[in-house]
Structures are given as structure tokens and as C-alpha cells.
mmCIF file of C-alpha atoms in Angstrom:
data_model
loop_
_atom_site.group_PDB
_atom_site.id
_atom_site.type_symbol
_atom_site.label_atom_id
_atom_site.label_comp_id
_atom_site.label_asym_id
_atom_site.label_seq_id
_atom_site.Cartn_x
_atom_site.Cartn_y
_atom_site.Cartn_z
ATOM 1 C CA MET A 15 34.199 81.461 56.032
ATOM 2 C CA ILE A 16 35.836 83.051 58.667
ATOM 3 C CA VAL A 17 39.872 85.269 57.601
ATOM 4 C CA LEU A 18 42.009 85.788 59.477
ATOM 5 C CA GLU A 19 44.769 88.067 58.139
ATOM 6 C CA GLU A 20 47.360 90.109 59.910
ATOM 7 C CA GLY A 21 46.018 88.608 63.308
ATOM 8 C CA ARG A 22 42.570 90.015 63.216
ATOM 9 C CA LEU A 23 39.361 88.109 61.950
ATOM 10 C CA LEU A 24 37.858 89.810 58.935
ATOM 11 C CA ALA A 25 33.998 89.493 58.517
ATOM 12 C CA PRO A 26 32.065 85.965 57.862
ATOM 13 C CA LEU A 27 31.732 85.443 54.042
ATOM 14 C CA VAL A 28 29.865 83.219 52.362
ATOM 15 C CA PRO A 29 31.342 80.315 50.607
ATOM 16 C CA GLU A 30 30.152 82.081 47.249
ATOM 17 C CA ASP A 31 31.977 84.795 48.450
ATOM 18 C CA PHE A 32 34.744 83.496 49.290
ATOM 19 C CA PHE A 33 36.148 80.613 46.425
ATOM 20 C CA ALA A 34 35.929 84.078 44.195
ATOM 21 C CA GLU A 35 39.919 84.651 42.234
ATOM 22 C CA THR A 36 39.941 87.361 44.423
ATOM 23 C CA TRP A 37 39.890 85.889 47.996
ATOM 24 C CA LEU A 38 41.299 83.025 46.927
ATOM 25 C CA ALA A 39 44.454 84.581 45.425
ATOM 26 C CA ARG A 40 45.008 87.446 49.311
ATOM 27 C CA CYS A 41 44.858 83.700 51.116
ATOM 28 C CA HIS A 42 47.082 82.431 48.651
ATOM 29 C CA LEU A 43 45.189 79.711 47.565
ATOM 30 C CA GLN A 44 43.691 78.975 44.363
ATOM 31 C CA SER A 45 40.168 77.878 42.896
ATOM 32 C CA ARG A 46 39.457 73.679 41.938
ATOM 33 C CA GLN A 47 39.890 74.813 38.192
ATOM 34 C CA GLY A 48 43.153 76.712 38.516
ATOM 35 C CA ALA A 49 46.941 74.958 38.659
ATOM 36 C CA ALA A 50 48.009 73.822 41.671
ATOM 37 C CA ALA A 51 51.675 74.599 41.746
ATOM 38 C CA PRO A 52 53.018 77.702 39.261
ATOM 39 C CA ASN A 53 54.483 76.752 36.261
ATOM 40 C CA LEU A 54 57.743 77.639 36.519
ATOM 41 C CA ILE A 55 59.450 74.867 34.995
ATOM 42 C CA PRO A 56 60.512 75.333 31.786
ATOM 43 C CA LEU A 57 61.559 72.268 29.709
ATOM 44 C CA SER A 58 64.682 73.408 28.342
ATOM 45 C CA LEU A 59 66.633 75.516 31.210
ATOM 46 C CA GLU A 60 69.507 76.442 27.896
ATOM 47 C CA GLY A 61 70.311 80.167 27.422
ATOM 48 C CA GLU A 62 69.440 80.077 30.923
ATOM 49 C CA GLY A 63 73.346 79.996 32.288
ATOM 50 C CA GLN A 64 74.607 76.751 31.466
ATOM 51 C CA ARG A 65 73.363 74.456 29.555
ATOM 52 C CA VAL A 66 72.133 71.244 31.983
ATOM 53 C CA ARG A 67 69.206 70.160 30.646
ATOM 54 C CA GLY A 68 69.573 66.538 29.832
ATOM 55 C CA GLY A 69 73.334 66.499 31.287
ATOM 56 C CA GLU A 70 75.266 63.176 32.452
ATOM 57 C CA VAL A 71 73.522 60.962 34.760
ATOM 58 C CA VAL A 72 73.976 61.210 38.452
ATOM 59 C CA ALA A 73 72.230 58.520 39.969
ATOM 60 C CA THR A 74 70.917 55.248 38.898
ATOM 61 C CA LEU A 75 69.057 51.844 40.566
ATOM 62 C CA GLU A 76 69.869 49.106 38.437
ATOM 63 C CA GLY A 77 67.686 45.972 39.025
ATOM 64 C CA VAL A 78 66.841 46.718 42.733
ATOM 65 C CA HIS A 79 65.345 43.986 45.140
ATOM 66 C CA VAL A 80 64.286 44.986 48.985
ATOM 67 C CA ALA A 81 62.493 43.704 51.125
ATOM 68 C CA LEU A 82 61.729 45.556 54.761
ATOM 69 C CA GLU A 83 60.527 43.109 57.593
ATOM 70 C CA GLY A 84 60.556 40.027 55.542
ATOM 71 C CA THR A 85 58.500 42.016 52.799
ATOM 72 C CA GLN A 86 59.519 41.946 49.348
ATOM 73 C CA ILE A 87 58.846 45.659 48.072
ATOM 74 C CA LEU A 88 61.049 46.562 45.566
ATOM 75 C CA HIS A 89 61.068 43.505 42.626
ATOM 76 C CA GLY A 90 64.188 45.230 40.453
ATOM 77 C CA VAL A 91 63.784 48.758 40.187
ATOM 78 C CA ASP A 92 65.484 50.447 36.955
ATOM 79 C CA PHE A 93 65.466 54.573 37.974
ATOM 80 C CA ALA A 94 68.162 57.648 36.696
ATOM 81 C CA ALA A 95 68.374 61.074 37.671
ATOM 82 C CA ARG A 96 70.551 63.373 35.055
ATOM 83 C CA GLN A 97 72.029 66.463 35.737
ATOM 84 C CA GLY A 98 69.356 69.830 35.564
ATOM 85 C CA GLU A 99 66.668 67.456 35.191
ATOM 86 C CA LEU A 100 63.449 66.645 37.555
ATOM 87 C CA VAL A 101 61.978 63.363 37.873
ATOM 88 C CA ALA A 102 58.313 62.643 39.633
ATOM 89 C CA VAL A 103 58.418 59.764 41.250
ATOM 90 C CA VAL A 104 53.887 58.686 41.450
ATOM 91 C CA GLY A 105 52.503 55.740 42.178
ATOM 92 C CA PRO A 106 49.901 54.361 44.642
ATOM 93 C CA ASN A 107 50.356 54.496 48.142
ATOM 94 C CA GLY A 108 52.547 51.303 48.973
ATOM 95 C CA SER A 109 53.874 50.772 45.672
ATOM 96 C CA GLY A 110 57.355 51.380 46.944
ATOM 97 C CA LYS A 111 57.995 55.305 45.942
ATOM 98 C CA THR A 112 59.429 56.385 48.922
ATOM 99 C CA THR A 113 62.194 52.706 50.279
ATOM 100 C CA ALA A 114 63.167 53.227 46.261
ATOM 101 C CA MET A 115 63.852 56.855 46.619
ATOM 102 C CA LEU A 116 65.764 55.832 50.228
ATOM 103 C CA THR A 117 67.812 53.093 48.621
ATOM 104 C CA LEU A 118 68.990 55.819 45.872
ATOM 105 C CA ALA A 119 70.204 58.078 48.533
ATOM 106 C CA GLY A 120 71.890 54.782 50.685
ATOM 107 C CA ALA A 121 69.791 54.714 53.562
ATOM 108 C CA ILE A 122 68.421 51.150 52.556
ATOM 109 C CA LYS A 123 70.552 48.574 51.968
ATOM 110 C CA PRO A 124 70.058 46.664 48.371
ATOM 111 C CA GLN A 125 69.309 42.933 48.355
ATOM 112 C CA LYS A 126 70.016 42.559 44.707
ATOM 113 C CA GLY A 127 70.698 44.716 42.389
ATOM 114 C CA ALA A 128 73.313 48.090 42.050
ATOM 115 C CA VAL A 129 72.931 52.008 43.672
ATOM 116 C CA ARG A 130 75.772 54.321 41.895
ATOM 117 C CA THR A 131 76.391 57.913 42.470
ATOM 118 C CA HIS A 132 78.212 60.492 41.602
ATOM 119 C CA GLY A 133 77.648 63.185 44.108
ATOM 120 C CA ARG A 134 75.853 63.285 47.658
ATOM 121 C CA VAL A 135 72.743 62.527 47.481
ATOM 122 C CA GLY A 136 70.469 64.858 49.488
ATOM 123 C CA TYR A 137 66.821 63.679 51.476
ATOM 124 C CA VAL A 138 64.385 65.001 53.235
ATOM 125 C CA PHE A 139 61.268 63.362 54.398
ATOM 126 C CA GLN A 140 57.403 63.133 54.071
ATOM 127 C CA HIS A 141 57.918 64.231 57.321
ATOM 128 C CA ALA A 142 60.877 66.482 57.837
ATOM 129 C CA GLN A 143 60.376 66.532 61.856
ATOM 130 C CA LEU A 144 61.592 62.835 62.155
ATOM 131 C CA GLN A 145 64.951 64.473 60.664
ATOM 132 C CA THR A 146 65.738 67.118 62.559
ATOM 133 C CA VAL A 147 69.076 66.686 64.715
ATOM 134 C CA ALA A 148 68.861 70.630 66.827
ATOM 135 C CA MET A 149 67.156 72.925 68.979
ATOM 136 C CA THR A 150 67.273 75.585 66.925
ATOM 137 C CA VAL A 151 66.951 76.812 63.726
ATOM 138 C CA GLU A 152 70.306 78.692 62.767
ATOM 139 C CA GLU A 153 72.043 74.642 64.683
ATOM 140 C CA GLU A 154 70.150 72.819 62.298
ATOM 141 C CA LEU A 155 71.826 75.329 59.254
ATOM 142 C CA ALA A 156 74.218 74.569 61.094
ATOM 143 C CA PHE A 157 74.934 70.552 61.026
ATOM 144 C CA GLY A 158 75.196 70.278 57.174
ATOM 145 C CA PRO A 159 78.191 72.821 57.023
ATOM 146 C CA ARG A 160 80.350 71.685 60.191
ATOM 147 C CA VAL A 161 79.463 67.820 59.620
ATOM 148 C CA LEU A 162 81.417 68.962 55.995
ATOM 149 C CA ARG A 163 83.834 70.312 57.346
ATOM 150 C CA TRP A 164 83.246 74.019 55.787
ATOM 151 C CA PRO A 165 85.172 76.967 56.000
ATOM 152 C CA GLU A 166 84.013 79.125 58.970
ATOM 153 C CA PRO A 167 81.951 81.745 56.503
ATOM 154 C CA ALA A 168 81.131 79.313 53.837
ATOM 155 C CA ALA A 169 79.066 78.266 57.046
ATOM 156 C CA LYS A 170 77.446 81.457 58.669
ATOM 157 C CA ALA A 171 76.522 82.520 55.006
ATOM 158 C CA PHE A 172 74.627 79.004 54.597
ATOM 159 C CA VAL A 173 72.865 79.609 57.807
ATOM 160 C CA MET A 174 71.966 83.173 56.410
ATOM 161 C CA GLU A 175 71.007 82.408 53.444
ATOM 162 C CA GLY A 176 68.922 79.280 54.932
ATOM 163 C CA ALA A 177 67.302 81.814 57.721
ATOM 164 C CA ALA A 178 66.179 84.048 54.453
ATOM 165 C CA TRP A 179 65.098 81.750 52.752
ATOM 166 C CA THR A 180 62.443 80.144 55.132
ATOM 167 C CA GLY A 181 61.247 83.376 57.439
ATOM 168 C CA LEU A 182 62.222 81.583 60.221
ATOM 169 C CA GLY A 183 63.842 82.835 63.380
ATOM 170 C CA ARG A 184 66.986 82.011 64.054
ATOM 171 C CA ASP A 185 66.508 80.889 67.496
ATOM 172 C CA ALA A 186 63.128 79.131 66.972
ATOM 173 C CA CYS A 187 62.874 75.315 67.566
ATOM 174 C CA PRO A 188 62.064 73.059 65.717
ATOM 175 C CA ILE A 189 59.940 70.556 67.440
ATOM 176 C CA ASP A 190 57.850 74.014 68.322
ATOM 177 C CA LEU A 191 57.110 74.728 64.332
ATOM 178 C CA HIS A 192 54.130 73.538 61.709
ATOM 179 C CA PRO A 193 54.740 70.898 59.978
ATOM 180 C CA ALA A 194 55.192 72.654 56.879
ATOM 181 C CA ASP A 195 57.340 75.150 58.320
ATOM 182 C CA VAL A 196 59.697 71.898 59.436
ATOM 183 C CA ARG A 197 60.164 70.933 55.825
ATOM 184 C CA MET A 198 61.031 74.053 54.703
ATOM 185 C CA LEU A 199 63.652 73.796 56.980
ATOM 186 C CA MET A 200 64.796 70.714 56.153
ATOM 187 C CA ILE A 201 65.013 71.701 52.508
ATOM 188 C CA ALA A 202 67.207 74.451 53.842
ATOM 189 C CA ALA A 203 69.333 72.161 55.600
ATOM 190 C CA CYS A 204 69.700 69.645 53.126
ATOM 191 C CA ASN A 205 70.780 72.037 50.358
ATOM 192 C CA THR A 206 74.715 70.807 50.714
ATOM 193 C CA ASP A 207 76.478 71.006 47.759
ATOM 194 C CA LEU A 208 74.418 68.162 46.504
ATOM 195 C CA SER A 209 74.612 66.176 42.956
ATOM 196 C CA THR A 210 70.576 64.362 43.724
ATOM 197 C CA LEU A 211 68.073 66.034 45.987
ATOM 198 C CA ILE A 212 64.859 63.439 47.127
ATOM 199 C CA LEU A 213 61.898 65.991 48.145
ATOM 200 C CA ASP A 214 59.486 63.382 49.697
ATOM 201 C CA GLU A 215 55.742 65.546 49.216
ATOM 202 C CA PRO A 216 57.800 68.702 49.480
ATOM 203 C CA THR A 217 54.511 70.541 48.869
ATOM 204 C CA ILE A 218 51.743 69.144 51.247
ATOM 205 C CA GLY A 219 50.533 71.803 54.199
ATOM 206 C CA LEU A 220 52.174 74.504 52.095
ATOM 207 C CA ASP A 221 50.083 76.899 50.423
ATOM 208 C CA GLY A 222 50.363 78.724 47.096
ATOM 209 C CA ALA A 223 53.467 80.778 48.167
ATOM 210 C CA GLY A 224 54.982 77.945 49.622
ATOM 211 C CA ILE A 225 54.684 76.231 47.087
ATOM 212 C CA GLU A 226 56.363 78.459 44.545
ATOM 213 C CA LYS A 227 59.239 79.013 46.996
ATOM 214 C CA VAL A 228 60.313 74.858 46.958
ATOM 215 C CA MET A 229 59.495 75.436 43.020
ATOM 216 C CA GLN A 230 61.393 78.347 42.784
ATOM 217 C CA LEU A 231 64.315 76.756 44.950
ATOM 218 C CA VAL A 232 64.310 73.333 42.502
ATOM 219 C CA LYS A 233 64.369 75.541 39.382
ATOM 220 C CA GLU A 234 67.210 77.635 40.864
ATOM 221 C CA LEU A 235 69.211 73.750 41.838
ATOM 222 C CA LEU A 236 68.523 72.306 38.199
ATOM 223 C CA LEU A 237 69.607 75.738 36.746
ATOM 224 C CA HIS A 238 73.679 74.676 38.453
ATOM 225 C CA GLY A 239 73.050 71.193 37.274
ATOM 226 C CA LYS A 240 71.314 69.306 39.733
ATOM 227 C CA ALA A 241 69.310 66.808 39.536
ATOM 228 C CA VAL A 242 65.809 66.714 41.836
ATOM 229 C CA VAL A 243 63.637 64.032 42.000
ATOM 230 C CA ILE A 244 60.204 64.590 43.315
ATOM 231 C CA ILE A 245 58.135 62.064 44.836
ATOM 232 C CA THR A 246 54.260 63.784 44.635
ATOM 233 C CA HIS A 247 51.076 62.562 44.050
ATOM 234 C CA ASP A 248 50.122 66.360 42.937
ATOM 235 C CA GLN A 249 49.387 65.659 39.580
ATOM 236 C CA ALA A 250 50.460 69.949 38.909
ATOM 237 C CA ILE A 251 53.962 69.371 40.318
ATOM 238 C CA ALA A 252 54.382 65.943 38.259
ATOM 239 C CA GLY A 253 53.383 68.643 35.056
ATOM 240 C CA GLN A 254 56.154 70.179 35.505
ATOM 241 C CA ALA A 255 59.101 67.172 35.079
ATOM 242 C CA HIS A 256 60.870 66.432 32.568
ATOM 243 C CA ARG A 257 59.966 62.837 33.815
ATOM 244 C CA VAL A 258 57.046 61.257 35.569
ATOM 245 C CA VAL A 259 58.307 58.103 36.685
ATOM 246 C CA THR A 260 54.973 55.189 38.119
ATOM 247 C CA ILE A 261 56.075 52.540 40.169
ATOM 248 C CA ARG A 262 53.053 50.126 41.454
ATOM 249 C CA ASP A 263 53.623 47.068 42.937
ATOM 250 C CA GLY A 264 57.258 47.167 43.579
ATOM 251 C CA LEU A 265 58.435 48.028 39.917
ATOM 252 C CA VAL A 266 58.350 50.776 37.457
ATOM 253 C CA GLU A 267 55.588 50.262 35.505
ATOM 254 C CA HIS A 268 55.820 53.192 32.806
ATOM 255 C CA ILE A 269 57.504 56.869 32.105
ATOM 256 C CA ARG A 270 56.501 59.521 30.509
ATOM 257 C CA GLU A 271 58.860 62.718 28.793
ATOM 258 C CA ARG A 272 57.600 65.705 29.875
ATOM 259 C CA ARG A 273 59.032 66.712 25.909
ATOM 260 C CA ASN A 274 56.387 64.761 24.556
ATOM 261 C CA SER A 275 54.158 63.311 26.323
ATOM 262 C CA GLN A 276 55.458 59.640 24.978
ATOM 263 C CA GLU A 277 55.520 56.585 27.360
ATOM 264 C CA VAL A 278 57.768 53.622 27.709
ATOM 265 C CA LEU A 279 56.944 50.958 29.383
ATOM 266 C CA PRO A 280 60.304 49.439 30.906
ATOM 267 C CA ALA A 281 60.372 45.340 30.130
ATOM 268 C CA ARG A 282 59.970 43.279 32.653
#
């Protein structure tokens, strides 16, 4: 095993030495027995500023059917997100998770059923480089506030906070960034006074420090009464959600509540 650290090539290690807690922690990794993500999301956020757990429903799908290019993807999906709630959406590849959430965000028009939202819904793609619109990090961060016509002081503060959170140079070009860095940039850029934020596989390509940073932001959004939806295959991330919604073959197969691990089987 070869380790690069601060531009230096360290002495080679045999795997038995590398896969020990000291080196894994030093490289911001986790052992296979350890958690893949820090457990930052408490079951209840009451008492940490304001009561936000189990708040008002801010986004719903009601009996939504969607077909794309002649193929039926969703067959009557019901879904809800509430203020101060983290919802994990899980299921096999091709089950309709992304289609359902893009429909919730308004990017896909359903054939049948209703989409209802209170406030704006933001979405960060799994391949976040597909949604960049500017040639520098600073311009990317400034795009949302400009479209929303924020006052200049608020827009400048948003850009400064976003650049500091991502750790990216303000003159860096998104096209040249690592995909994980682009994802962090788009998470920061989309965080513009939303009621609901949907993150599609936000932890892909991130090390332990990056995952912790994303989950810390999720916690802050929840504390401010936002709803956060994460599409994920990472069971450690899903394990922190207040509800886990499994979508399979274009239908909600079951819902698990974190507070009591109760599984709710929806009517078909």
C-alpha cells in the first residue's frame, strides 16, 4: 500500500499494517467493521434551537405515475417529506428512485397523480457536473442568488460561505474539478432558502471527512426546519434517517420509521 500525504510519497506499507485504525483514521477512511459515516443526525432535534422534528409536510407525491420514452417507470408512488425530517430513499438500481425525486423537484411532469410542494425544492444530481452552469466556483455559487434577485450583500455572503465550506478556490473551473468536489460545490450552490433539498448519492467519491461535512450540513438544514431527502445505497447513511422509504419496480415497497424500526407496508 502506497500513501500520499501533503504531496509526499510515504514509505510502502504491507496491507496488514495499512488496514489498522491508525492509518485508516490518518487517511480519513474507515475499516470494514466501522461505520461508513459519522452518526450526526439525532432521532429528535427538539431542544437544539426549535422544534422541527415531525413538522409540517412540505413536499408530497400522491399516486404519481411517470413514463419516460415509452417506458412506464412509476406506477402510483405516494411520498411525503416534512420539516426537520431526513428521509432516505433506497432500492435497487432502476427501481424509480431518481425518477420519483426528480418528479418531486418539478423536473419531470407526471402522467397521473399530484405533486404538491410548499416552498422551493432543490436537487443535486448524482453526476453533479451535469448541472454546473458557470466557469468558476465563484460564478457557480453566485448564480442562484442572482436568479432569485437577492440583495448584493446577501449574495456576497452566500458566495463567501459556500467557498469556505467547500474549500475550493473561487477562480477554479468546475469542469476541471474532481467529481466529488463538484458534488460539494453543487450542494453549496443549491442551498438557497429551500424548503426541501434532495441529494442523489451525495457521498459517492467522498472520504470520511467529506461525508462528515455533508452530514453536518444536513443536520444544520434540519435544525432550520428544512426537509432533506437522500437517495442512497449506503446503509450507514440510511441508518441515520428518520424514515427509510424503499422503492422497487416503480412502487413504494415499504417504509421504516427510525424511532421504532417499524415497517409500514403500503397498500398496492
